Coordinates of C-alpha atoms in Angstrom, one line a residue:
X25 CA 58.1 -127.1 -9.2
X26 CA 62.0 -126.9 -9.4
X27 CA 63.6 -128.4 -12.2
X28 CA 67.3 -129.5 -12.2
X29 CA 69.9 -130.5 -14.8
X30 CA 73.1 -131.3 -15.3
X31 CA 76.1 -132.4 -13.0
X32 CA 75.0 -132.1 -9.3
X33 CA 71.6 -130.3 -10.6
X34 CA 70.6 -126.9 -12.6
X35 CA 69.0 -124.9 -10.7
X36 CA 66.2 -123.5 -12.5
X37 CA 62.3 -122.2 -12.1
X38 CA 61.5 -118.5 -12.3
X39 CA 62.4 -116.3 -15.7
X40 CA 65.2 -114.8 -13.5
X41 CA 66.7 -118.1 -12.6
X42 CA 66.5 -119.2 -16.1
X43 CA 68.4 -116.2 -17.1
X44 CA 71.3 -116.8 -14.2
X45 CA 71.3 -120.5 -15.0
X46 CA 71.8 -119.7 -18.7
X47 CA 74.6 -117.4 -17.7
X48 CA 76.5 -120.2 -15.7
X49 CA 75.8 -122.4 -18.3
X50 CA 77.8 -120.0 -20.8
X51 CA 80.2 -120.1 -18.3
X52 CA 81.2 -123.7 -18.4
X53 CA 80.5 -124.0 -22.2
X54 CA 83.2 -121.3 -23.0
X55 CA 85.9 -122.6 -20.8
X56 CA 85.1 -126.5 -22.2
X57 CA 85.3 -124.8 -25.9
X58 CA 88.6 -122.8 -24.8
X59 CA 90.0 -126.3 -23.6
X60 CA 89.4 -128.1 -26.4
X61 CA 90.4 -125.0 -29.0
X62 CA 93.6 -125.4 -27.4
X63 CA 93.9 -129.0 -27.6
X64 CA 92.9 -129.1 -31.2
X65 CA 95.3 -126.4 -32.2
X66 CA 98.1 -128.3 -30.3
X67 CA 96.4 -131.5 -32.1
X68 CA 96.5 -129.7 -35.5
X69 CA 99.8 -128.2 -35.2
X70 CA 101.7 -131.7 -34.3
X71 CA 99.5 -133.5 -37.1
X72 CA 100.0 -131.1 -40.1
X73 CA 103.8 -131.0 -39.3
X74 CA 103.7 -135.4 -39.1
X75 CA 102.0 -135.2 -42.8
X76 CA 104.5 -132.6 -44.0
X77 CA 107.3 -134.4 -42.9
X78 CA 107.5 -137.7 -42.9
X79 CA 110.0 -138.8 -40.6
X80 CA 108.2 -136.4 -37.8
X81 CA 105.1 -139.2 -38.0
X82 CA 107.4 -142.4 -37.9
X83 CA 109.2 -140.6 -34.9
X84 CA 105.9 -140.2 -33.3
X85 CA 105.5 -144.2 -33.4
X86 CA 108.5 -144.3 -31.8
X87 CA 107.9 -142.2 -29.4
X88 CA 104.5 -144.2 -29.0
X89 CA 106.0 -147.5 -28.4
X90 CA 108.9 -145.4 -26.1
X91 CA 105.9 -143.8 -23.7
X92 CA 104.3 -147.4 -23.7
X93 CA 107.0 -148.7 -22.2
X94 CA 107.5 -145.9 -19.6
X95 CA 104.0 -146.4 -18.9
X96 CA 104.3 -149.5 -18.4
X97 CA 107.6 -149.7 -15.8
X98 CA 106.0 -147.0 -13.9
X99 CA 104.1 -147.7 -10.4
X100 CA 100.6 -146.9 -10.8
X101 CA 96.8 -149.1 -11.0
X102 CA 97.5 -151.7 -13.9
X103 CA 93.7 -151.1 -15.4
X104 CA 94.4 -147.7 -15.2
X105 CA 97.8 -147.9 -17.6
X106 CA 95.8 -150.2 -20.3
X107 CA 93.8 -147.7 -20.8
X108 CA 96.3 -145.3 -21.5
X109 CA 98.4 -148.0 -23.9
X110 CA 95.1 -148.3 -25.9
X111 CA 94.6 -145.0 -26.4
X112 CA 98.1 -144.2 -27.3
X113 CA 98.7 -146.8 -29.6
X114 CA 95.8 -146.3 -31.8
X115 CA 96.2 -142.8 -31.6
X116 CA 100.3 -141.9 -31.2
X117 CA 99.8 -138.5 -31.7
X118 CA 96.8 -137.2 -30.1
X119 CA 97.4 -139.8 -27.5
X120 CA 100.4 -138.6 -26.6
X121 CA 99.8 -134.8 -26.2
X122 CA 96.6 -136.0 -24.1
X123 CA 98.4 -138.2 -22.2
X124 CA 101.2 -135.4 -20.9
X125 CA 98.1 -133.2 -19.9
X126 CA 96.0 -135.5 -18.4
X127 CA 97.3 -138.8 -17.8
X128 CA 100.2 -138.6 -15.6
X129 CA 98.4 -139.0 -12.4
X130 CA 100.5 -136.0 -11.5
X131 CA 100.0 -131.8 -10.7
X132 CA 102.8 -129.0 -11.0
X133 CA 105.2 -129.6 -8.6
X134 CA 103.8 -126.1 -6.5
X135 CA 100.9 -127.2 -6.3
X136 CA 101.9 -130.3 -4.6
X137 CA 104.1 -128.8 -2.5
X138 CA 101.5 -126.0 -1.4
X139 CA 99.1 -128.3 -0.2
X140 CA 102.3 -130.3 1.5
X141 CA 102.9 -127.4 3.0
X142 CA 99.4 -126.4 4.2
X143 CA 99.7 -129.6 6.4
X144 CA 102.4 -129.2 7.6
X145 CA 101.0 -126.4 9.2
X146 CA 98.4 -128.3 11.2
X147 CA 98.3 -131.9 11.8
X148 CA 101.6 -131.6 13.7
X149 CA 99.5 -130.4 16.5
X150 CA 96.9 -133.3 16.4
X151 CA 97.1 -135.5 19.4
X152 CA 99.5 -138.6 18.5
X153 CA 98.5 -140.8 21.4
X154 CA 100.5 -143.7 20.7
X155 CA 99.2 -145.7 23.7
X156 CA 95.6 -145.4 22.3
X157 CA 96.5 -148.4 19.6
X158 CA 97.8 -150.6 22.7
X159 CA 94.4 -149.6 24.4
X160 CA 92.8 -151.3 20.9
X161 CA 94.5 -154.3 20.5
X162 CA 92.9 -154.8 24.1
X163 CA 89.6 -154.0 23.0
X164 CA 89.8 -155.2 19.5
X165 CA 93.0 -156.6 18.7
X166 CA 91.4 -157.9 15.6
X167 CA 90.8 -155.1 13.6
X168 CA 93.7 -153.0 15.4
X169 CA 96.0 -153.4 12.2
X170 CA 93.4 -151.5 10.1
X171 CA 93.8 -148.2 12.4
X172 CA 97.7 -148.9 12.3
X173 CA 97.6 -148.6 8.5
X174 CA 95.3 -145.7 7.9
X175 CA 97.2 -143.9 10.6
X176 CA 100.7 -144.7 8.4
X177 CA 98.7 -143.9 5.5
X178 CA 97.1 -140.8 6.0
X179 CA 98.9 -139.4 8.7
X180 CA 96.4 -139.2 11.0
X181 CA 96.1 -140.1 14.5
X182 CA 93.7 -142.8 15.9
X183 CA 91.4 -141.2 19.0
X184 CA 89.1 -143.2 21.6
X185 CA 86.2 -141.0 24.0
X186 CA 84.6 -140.5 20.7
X187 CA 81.0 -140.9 19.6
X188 CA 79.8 -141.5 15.7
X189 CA 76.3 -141.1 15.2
X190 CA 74.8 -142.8 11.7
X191 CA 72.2 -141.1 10.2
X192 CA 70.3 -141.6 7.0
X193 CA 68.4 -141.0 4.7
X194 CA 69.4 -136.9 4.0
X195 CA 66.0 -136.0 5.4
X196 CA 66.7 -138.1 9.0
X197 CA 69.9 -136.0 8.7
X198 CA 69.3 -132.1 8.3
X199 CA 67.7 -131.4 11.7
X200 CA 69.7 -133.2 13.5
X201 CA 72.3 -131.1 11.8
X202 CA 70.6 -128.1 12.5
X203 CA 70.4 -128.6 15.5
X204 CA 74.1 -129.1 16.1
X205 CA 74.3 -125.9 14.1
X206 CA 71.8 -123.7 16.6
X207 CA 74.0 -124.6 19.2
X208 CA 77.7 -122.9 17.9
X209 CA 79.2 -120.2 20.4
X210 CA 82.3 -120.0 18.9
X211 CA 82.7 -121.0 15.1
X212 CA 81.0 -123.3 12.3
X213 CA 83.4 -124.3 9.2
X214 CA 81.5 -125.9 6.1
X215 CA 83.1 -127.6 3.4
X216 CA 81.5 -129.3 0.6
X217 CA 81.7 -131.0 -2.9
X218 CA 77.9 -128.7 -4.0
X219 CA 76.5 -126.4 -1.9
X220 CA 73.5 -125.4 -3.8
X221 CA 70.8 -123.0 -3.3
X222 CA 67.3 -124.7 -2.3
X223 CA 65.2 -125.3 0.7
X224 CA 68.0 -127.2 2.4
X225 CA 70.5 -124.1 1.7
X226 CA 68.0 -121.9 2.7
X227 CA 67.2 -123.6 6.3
X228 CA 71.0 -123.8 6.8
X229 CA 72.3 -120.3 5.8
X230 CA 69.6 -119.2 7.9
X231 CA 71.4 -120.0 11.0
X232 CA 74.6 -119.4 9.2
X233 CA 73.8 -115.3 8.8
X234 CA 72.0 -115.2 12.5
X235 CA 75.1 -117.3 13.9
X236 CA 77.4 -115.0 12.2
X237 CA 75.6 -111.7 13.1
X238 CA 76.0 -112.7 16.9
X239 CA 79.7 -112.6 16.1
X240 CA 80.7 -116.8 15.2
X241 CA 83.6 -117.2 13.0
X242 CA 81.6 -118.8 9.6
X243 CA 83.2 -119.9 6.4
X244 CA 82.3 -121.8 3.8
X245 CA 84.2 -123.9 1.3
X246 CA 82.9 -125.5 -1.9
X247 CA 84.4 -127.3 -5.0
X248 CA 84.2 -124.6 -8.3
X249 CA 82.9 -127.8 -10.6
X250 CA 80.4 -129.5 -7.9
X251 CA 78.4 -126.0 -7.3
X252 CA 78.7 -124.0 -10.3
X253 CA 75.9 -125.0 -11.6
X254 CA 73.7 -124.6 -8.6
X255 CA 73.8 -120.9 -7.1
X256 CA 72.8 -117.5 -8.5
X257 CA 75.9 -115.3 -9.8
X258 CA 76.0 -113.5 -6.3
X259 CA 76.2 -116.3 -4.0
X260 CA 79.3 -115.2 -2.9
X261 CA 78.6 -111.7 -2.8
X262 CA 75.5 -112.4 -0.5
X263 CA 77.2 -114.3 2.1
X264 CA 79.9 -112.0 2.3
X265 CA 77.8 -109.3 3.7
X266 CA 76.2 -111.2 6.1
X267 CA 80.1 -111.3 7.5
X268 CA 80.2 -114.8 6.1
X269 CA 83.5 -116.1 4.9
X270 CA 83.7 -118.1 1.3
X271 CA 86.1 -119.5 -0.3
X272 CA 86.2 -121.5 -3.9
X273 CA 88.6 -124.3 -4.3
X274 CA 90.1 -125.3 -7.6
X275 CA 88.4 -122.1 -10.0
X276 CA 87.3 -123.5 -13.5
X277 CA 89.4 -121.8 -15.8
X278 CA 90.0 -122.1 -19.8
X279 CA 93.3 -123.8 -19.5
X280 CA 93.8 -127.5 -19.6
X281 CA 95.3 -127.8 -16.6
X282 CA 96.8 -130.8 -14.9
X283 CA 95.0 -129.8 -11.8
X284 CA 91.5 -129.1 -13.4
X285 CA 90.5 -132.6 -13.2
X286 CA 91.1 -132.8 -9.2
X287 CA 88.0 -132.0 -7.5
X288 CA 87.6 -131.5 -3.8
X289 CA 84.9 -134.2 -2.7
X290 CA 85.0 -133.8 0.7
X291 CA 81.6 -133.5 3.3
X292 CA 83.3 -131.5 6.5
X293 CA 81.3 -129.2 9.2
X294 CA 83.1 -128.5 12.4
X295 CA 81.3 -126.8 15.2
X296 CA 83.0 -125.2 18.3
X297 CA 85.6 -128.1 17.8
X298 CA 83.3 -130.4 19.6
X299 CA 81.0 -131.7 16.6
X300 CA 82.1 -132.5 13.2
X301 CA 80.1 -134.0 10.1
X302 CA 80.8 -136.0 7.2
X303 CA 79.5 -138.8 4.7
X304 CA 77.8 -138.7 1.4
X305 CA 75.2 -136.1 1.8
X306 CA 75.4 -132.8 0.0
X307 CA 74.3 -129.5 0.6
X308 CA 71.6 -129.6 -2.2
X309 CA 67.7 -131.0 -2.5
X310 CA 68.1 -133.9 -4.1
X311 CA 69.9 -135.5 -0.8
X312 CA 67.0 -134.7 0.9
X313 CA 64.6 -135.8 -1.5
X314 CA 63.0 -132.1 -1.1
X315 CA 62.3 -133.2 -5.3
X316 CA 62.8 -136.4 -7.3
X317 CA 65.8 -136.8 -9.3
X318 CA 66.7 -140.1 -9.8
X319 CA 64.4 -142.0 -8.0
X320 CA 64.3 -141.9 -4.3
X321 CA 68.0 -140.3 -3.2
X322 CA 69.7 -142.9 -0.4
X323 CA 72.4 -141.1 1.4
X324 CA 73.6 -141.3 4.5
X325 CA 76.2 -139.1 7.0
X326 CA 77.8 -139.3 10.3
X327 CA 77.7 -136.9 13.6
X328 CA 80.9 -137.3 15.4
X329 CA 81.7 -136.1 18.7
X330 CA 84.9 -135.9 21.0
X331 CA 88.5 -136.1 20.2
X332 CA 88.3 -137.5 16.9
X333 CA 86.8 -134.0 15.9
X334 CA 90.6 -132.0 15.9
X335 CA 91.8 -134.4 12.6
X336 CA 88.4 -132.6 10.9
X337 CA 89.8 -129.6 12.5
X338 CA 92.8 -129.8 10.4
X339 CA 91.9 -131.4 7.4
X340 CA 89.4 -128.0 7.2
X341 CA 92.1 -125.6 8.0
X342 CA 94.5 -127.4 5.3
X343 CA 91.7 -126.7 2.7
X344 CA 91.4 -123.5 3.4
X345 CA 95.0 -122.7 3.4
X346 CA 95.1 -124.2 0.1
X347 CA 92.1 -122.3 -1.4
X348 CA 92.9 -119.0 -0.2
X349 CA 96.6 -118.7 1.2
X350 CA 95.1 -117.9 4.6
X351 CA 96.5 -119.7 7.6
X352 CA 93.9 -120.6 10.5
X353 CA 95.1 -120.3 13.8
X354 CA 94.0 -124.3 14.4
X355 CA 95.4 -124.3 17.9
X356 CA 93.0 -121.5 19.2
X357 CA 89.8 -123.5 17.8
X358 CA 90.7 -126.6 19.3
X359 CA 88.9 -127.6 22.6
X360 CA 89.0 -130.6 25.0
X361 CA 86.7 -133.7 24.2
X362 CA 83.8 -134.1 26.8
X363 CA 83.0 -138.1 25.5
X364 CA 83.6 -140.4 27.6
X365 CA 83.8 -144.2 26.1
X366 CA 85.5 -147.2 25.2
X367 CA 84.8 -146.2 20.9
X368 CA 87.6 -145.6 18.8
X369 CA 87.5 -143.4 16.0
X370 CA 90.4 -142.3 12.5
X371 CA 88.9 -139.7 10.6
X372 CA 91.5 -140.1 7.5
X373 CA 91.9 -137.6 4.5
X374 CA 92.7 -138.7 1.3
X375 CA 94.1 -136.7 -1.9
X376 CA 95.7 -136.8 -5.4
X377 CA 98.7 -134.6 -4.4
X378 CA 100.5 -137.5 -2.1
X379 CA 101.9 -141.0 -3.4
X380 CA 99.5 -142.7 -1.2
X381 CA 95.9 -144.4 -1.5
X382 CA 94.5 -145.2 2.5
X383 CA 90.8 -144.6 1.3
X384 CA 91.0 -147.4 -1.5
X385 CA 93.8 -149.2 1.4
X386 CA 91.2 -149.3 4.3
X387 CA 88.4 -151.2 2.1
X388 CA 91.0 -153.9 1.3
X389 CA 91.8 -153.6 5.1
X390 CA 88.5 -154.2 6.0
X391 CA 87.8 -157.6 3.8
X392 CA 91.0 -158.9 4.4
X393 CA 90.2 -158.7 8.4
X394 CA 86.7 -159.6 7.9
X395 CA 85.7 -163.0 9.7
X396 CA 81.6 -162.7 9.6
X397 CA 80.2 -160.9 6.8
X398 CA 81.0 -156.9 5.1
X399 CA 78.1 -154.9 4.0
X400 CA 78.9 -152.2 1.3
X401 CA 76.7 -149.9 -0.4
X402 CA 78.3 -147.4 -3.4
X403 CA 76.9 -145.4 -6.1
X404 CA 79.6 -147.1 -8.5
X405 CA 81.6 -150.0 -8.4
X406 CA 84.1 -148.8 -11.0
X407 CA 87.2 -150.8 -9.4
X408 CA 90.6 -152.4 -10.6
X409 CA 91.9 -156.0 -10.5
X410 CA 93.4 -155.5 -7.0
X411 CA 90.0 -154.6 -5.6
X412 CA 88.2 -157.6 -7.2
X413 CA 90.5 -159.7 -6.2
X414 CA 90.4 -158.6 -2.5
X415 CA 86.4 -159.4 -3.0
X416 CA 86.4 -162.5 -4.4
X417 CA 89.1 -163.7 -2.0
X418 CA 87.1 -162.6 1.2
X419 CA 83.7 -164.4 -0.6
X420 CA 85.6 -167.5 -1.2
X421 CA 86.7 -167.5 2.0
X422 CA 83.2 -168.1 3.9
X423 CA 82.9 -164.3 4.3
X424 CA 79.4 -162.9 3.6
X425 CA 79.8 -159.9 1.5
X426 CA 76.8 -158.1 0.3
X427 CA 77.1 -155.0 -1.6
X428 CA 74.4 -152.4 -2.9
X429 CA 74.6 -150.3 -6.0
X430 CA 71.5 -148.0 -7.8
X431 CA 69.2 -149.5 -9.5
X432 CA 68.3 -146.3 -11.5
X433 CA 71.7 -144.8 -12.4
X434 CA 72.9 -141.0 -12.5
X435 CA 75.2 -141.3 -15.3
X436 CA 73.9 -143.7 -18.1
X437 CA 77.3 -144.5 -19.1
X438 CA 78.8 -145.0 -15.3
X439 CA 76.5 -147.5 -14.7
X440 CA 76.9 -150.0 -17.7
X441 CA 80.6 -149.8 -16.2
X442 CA 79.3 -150.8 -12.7
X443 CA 77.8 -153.5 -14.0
X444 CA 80.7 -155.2 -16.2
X445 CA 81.9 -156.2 -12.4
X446 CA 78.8 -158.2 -11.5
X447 CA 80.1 -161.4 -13.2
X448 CA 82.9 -161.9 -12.0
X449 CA 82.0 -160.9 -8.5
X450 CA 79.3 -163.5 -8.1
X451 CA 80.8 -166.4 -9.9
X452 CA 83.2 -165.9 -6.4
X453 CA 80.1 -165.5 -4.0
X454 CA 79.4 -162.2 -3.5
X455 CA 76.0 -160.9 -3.5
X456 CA 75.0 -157.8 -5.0
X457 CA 71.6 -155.8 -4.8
X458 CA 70.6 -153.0 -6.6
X459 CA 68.4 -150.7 -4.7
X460 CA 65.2 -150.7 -6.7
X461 CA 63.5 -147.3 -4.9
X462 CA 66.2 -144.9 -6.9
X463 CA 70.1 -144.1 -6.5
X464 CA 71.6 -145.1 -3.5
X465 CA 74.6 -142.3 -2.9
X466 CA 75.8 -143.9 0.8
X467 CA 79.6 -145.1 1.0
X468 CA 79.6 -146.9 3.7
X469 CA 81.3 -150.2 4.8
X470 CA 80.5 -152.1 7.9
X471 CA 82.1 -155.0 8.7
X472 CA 81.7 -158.2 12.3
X473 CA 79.2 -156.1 14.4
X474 CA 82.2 -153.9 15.6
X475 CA 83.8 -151.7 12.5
X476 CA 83.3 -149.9 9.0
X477 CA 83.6 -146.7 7.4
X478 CA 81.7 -143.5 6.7
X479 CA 83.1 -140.9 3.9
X480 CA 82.8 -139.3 0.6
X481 CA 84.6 -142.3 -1.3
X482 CA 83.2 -144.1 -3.3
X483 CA 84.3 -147.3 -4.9
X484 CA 85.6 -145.9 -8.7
X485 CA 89.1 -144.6 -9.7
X486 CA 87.8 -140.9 -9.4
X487 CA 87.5 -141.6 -5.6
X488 CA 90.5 -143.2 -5.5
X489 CA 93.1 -141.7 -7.3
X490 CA 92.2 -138.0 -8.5
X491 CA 89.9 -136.3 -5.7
X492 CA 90.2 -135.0 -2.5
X493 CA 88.3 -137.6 0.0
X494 CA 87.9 -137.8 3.6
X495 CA 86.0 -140.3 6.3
X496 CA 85.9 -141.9 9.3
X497 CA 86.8 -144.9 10.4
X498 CA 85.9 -146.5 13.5
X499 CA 85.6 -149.5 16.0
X500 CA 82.3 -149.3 17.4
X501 CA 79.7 -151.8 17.9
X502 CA 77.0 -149.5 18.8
X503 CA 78.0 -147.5 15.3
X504 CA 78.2 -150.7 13.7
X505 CA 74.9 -152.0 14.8
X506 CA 73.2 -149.0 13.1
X507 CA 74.6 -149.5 10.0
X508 CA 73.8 -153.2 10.0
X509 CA 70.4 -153.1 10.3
X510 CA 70.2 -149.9 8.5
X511 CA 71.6 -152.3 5.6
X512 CA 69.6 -155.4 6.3
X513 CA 66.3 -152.5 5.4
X514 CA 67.9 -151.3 2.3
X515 CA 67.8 -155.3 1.3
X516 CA 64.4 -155.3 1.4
X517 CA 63.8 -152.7 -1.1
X518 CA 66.9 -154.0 -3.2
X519 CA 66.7 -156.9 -6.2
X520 CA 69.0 -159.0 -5.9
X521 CA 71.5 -159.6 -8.7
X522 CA 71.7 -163.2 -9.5
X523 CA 73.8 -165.3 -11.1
X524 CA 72.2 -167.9 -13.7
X525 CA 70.1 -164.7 -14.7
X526 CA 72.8 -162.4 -15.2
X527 CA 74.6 -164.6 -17.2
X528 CA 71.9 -164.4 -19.6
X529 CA 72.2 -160.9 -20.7
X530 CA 71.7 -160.1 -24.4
X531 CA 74.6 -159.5 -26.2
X532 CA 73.9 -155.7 -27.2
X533 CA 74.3 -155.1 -23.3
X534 CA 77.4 -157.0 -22.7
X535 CA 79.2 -155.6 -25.8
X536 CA 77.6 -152.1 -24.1
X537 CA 79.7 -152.9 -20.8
X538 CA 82.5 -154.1 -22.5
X539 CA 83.4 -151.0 -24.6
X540 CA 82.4 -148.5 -21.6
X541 CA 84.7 -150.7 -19.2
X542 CA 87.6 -149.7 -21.5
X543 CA 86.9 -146.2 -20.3
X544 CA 86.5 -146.8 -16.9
X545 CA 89.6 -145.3 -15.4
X546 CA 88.4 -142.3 -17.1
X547 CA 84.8 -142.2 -15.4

């Protein structure tokens, strides 16, 4: 039996494997020691010069209190800045050498202008179909204002004669995706938070190698952090040969960089420009519950088809541009749409390196709108005052909104954090499950019979201010139907969270969730 460990899984079972996991390991153990040798040092340095010199540690007070208040002046997520104030104040000088590296919300300037200009390079040629929004006010003028902000937003266009298939769990997934796969002529693009090698990797790079032997254009994209724990030191090497194309984005290197802590946690496939993929599920076992990791693994993904493919198109070719510094030709690989329907679709990309937030936006969209009910599942509910709010105001309202969250938890300390929100959430009405089976890893909001999302964001600060995130959203009933009863299932095997019990937890585990929650903007 494979065993797995760590972040995303360690891939480990043979004598040989235990040797290449132990390698990787090494890996990611020196460049965390490097960090934090660096850190110290510049720790050490500041505090052996405040204790010789005495006006250097009142000045560093002062520049305390001075940083506080610049922190406190600037735009950004209030929760998100208390952290921060805490941590400086109690710790001025540490604080503040952490806080320059790490808590600025903010990258090099090159690298934000890079990526800027990566998509520059690309989404000028989507289709920007203005009439497409009249033609949705028609058909659903009440949700219409949610594709008008995530198109202002993100930047990307809103597309009808488009088809989104829902699929879940993982294992309802992979052969319908393999089978889109069989079918490429022309190109498959992958990107993906943890490709990992397995029996799902296996099934899929098979058709990868024989696709790319009869002459399709393959690449593959992963995040360095999500997979490096999770594929044999010639991965890279292997797929090369078979005229495969890889490409790592954001290396892990022994420098604490700004950037290090912005991971790329997007699901993409594009095939022929006429089928793209996304949603929750990765590219490793445990989505497909090939072995148990924590509990039963509930994911979920969407097929989408027609128009709305090109924005996944370009939100591929801009990753890759940034990874590597090799433009695609996007306009070659795009192709006309053969759907024909009524179904509106916005695939939206969301990332760190701009000054807006449409992923966290379009879930605030979507309660605010909401006149029937919204049905949410999340792996964490790690979310600010704004978001709460936004809940409690569409409960209060007579809106019925049901959200699920694991019941057994991937991160002992994320889910403590999850839970400090319960309370106040259903003191205001809303009902919350926790799905008893295992870890539910679906993000997925559906909303009135007619709209919702499906992406790679889930509902925690990570999501929504320092990774790179990307969904769809759409107005479909048939897609929304799914999804509904989909959920109304995942109720029956969830417990739900009520409130006269909950507010009758011991002490230890409140005081638990209260000291965690100060972290939260960290988690």
């Amino acid at each position: 039996m494979l065993k797995y460990m760590g972040i995303g899984g360690d891939y480990m079972g043979l004598p040989l494997k235990q040797k290449r996991g132990i390698r990787i390991q090494t890996r990611i153990i020196i460049c965390a020691m490097l960090i934090l040798a660096q850190i110290g040092i510049l720790f050490a340095f500041v505090y052996n010069i405040s204790l010789t010199y005495n006006i250097i540690y009142n000045l560093s007070y002062v520049a305390a209190a001075i940083l506080v208040i610049f922190i406190v002046n600037r735009r950004g997520n209030p929760s998100y800045k208390i952290t921060w104030i805490i941590f400086i104040l109690l710790f001025p000088i540490f604080g503040i050498s952490v806080f320059f590296l790490w808590g600025t919300d903010s990258v090099f300037p090159y690298i934000r202008k890079r990526m800027a200009t990566c998509e520059s390079h690309y989404l000028p040629l989507l289709k920007n179909d203005y009439p497409i929004h009249d033609k949705l006010k028609y058909h659903d003028f009440l949700h219409a204002r949610q594709a008008s902000y995530l198109h202002h937003e993100s930047g990307y266009p809103l597309y009808t004669n488009t088809d989104v298939e829902y699929l879940s769990p993982g294992e309802v997934f992979l052969p319908r995706f393999l089978e889109e796969l069989s079918k490429a002529e022309k190109y498959i693009y992958l990107e993906f938070f943890i490709i990992a090698e397995g029996v799902m990797w296996d099934k899929i790079s098979k058709i990868l190698e024989e696709k790319a032997q009869n002459g399709v254009e393959v690449k593959v994209l992963f995040d360095d952090f999500g997979s490096i724990k999770r594929q044999r030191k010639d991965f890279i090497t292997r797929l090369q040969k078979k005229n495969i194309s890889v490409a790592v984005f954001n290396k892990i290197t022994p420098s604490p960089s700004l950037f290090v802590n912005n991971r790329n946690h997007k699901k993409i496939v594009v095939i022929d420009g006429k089928v793209a993929v996304t949603g929750g599920v990765n590219l490793a076992d445990e989505y497909i519950n090939e072995y148990e990791r924590f509990g039963y693994w509930m994911d979920s993904a969407a097929i989408i088809k027609g128009d709305a493919v090109e924005s996944f198109l370009a939100m591929f070719c801009a990753s890759w541009e940034f990874a590597t510094s090799r433009p695609i030709d996007m306009q070659s690989h795009m192709v006309v749409g053969d759907v024909i329907n009524d179904h509106f679709a916005l695939p939206y990309s969301d990332d760190p390196l701009n000054n807006e937030n449409p992923a966290e936006g379009i879930y605030m969209q979507i309660l605010n709108s909401a006149q029937k009910y919204v049905y949410i599942t999340t792996p964490y509910l790690i979310i600010d005052s704004s978001m709460i709010t936004t809940l409690r105001i569409a409960a209060k309202s007579g809106v019925d909104v049901k959200i699920i969250t694991p019941h057994i938890p991937d991160k002992w300390y994320v889910h403590p954090v999850t839970q400090y929100n319960y309370l106040e959430l259903l003191e205001a009405g809303v009902k919350i499950y926790e799905y008893t089976p295992g870890f539910i890893h679906s993000k997925l909001f559906v909303s009135d019979d007619r709209v919702g999302t499906i992406g790679t964001v889930n509902m925690d600060y990570r999501s929504f201010m320092l990774h790179f995130e990307c969904g769809v959203w759409f107005s479909n009933p048939d897609t929304a139907t799914d999804i509904k009863n989909h959920f109304n299932k995942l109720l029956e095997d969830s417990e739900e969270i009520l409130l006269e019990k909950w507010k009758k937890s011991g002490t230890a585990k409140r005081l638990k969730q209260a000291i965690l929650h100060l972290f939260a903007p960290f988690m």
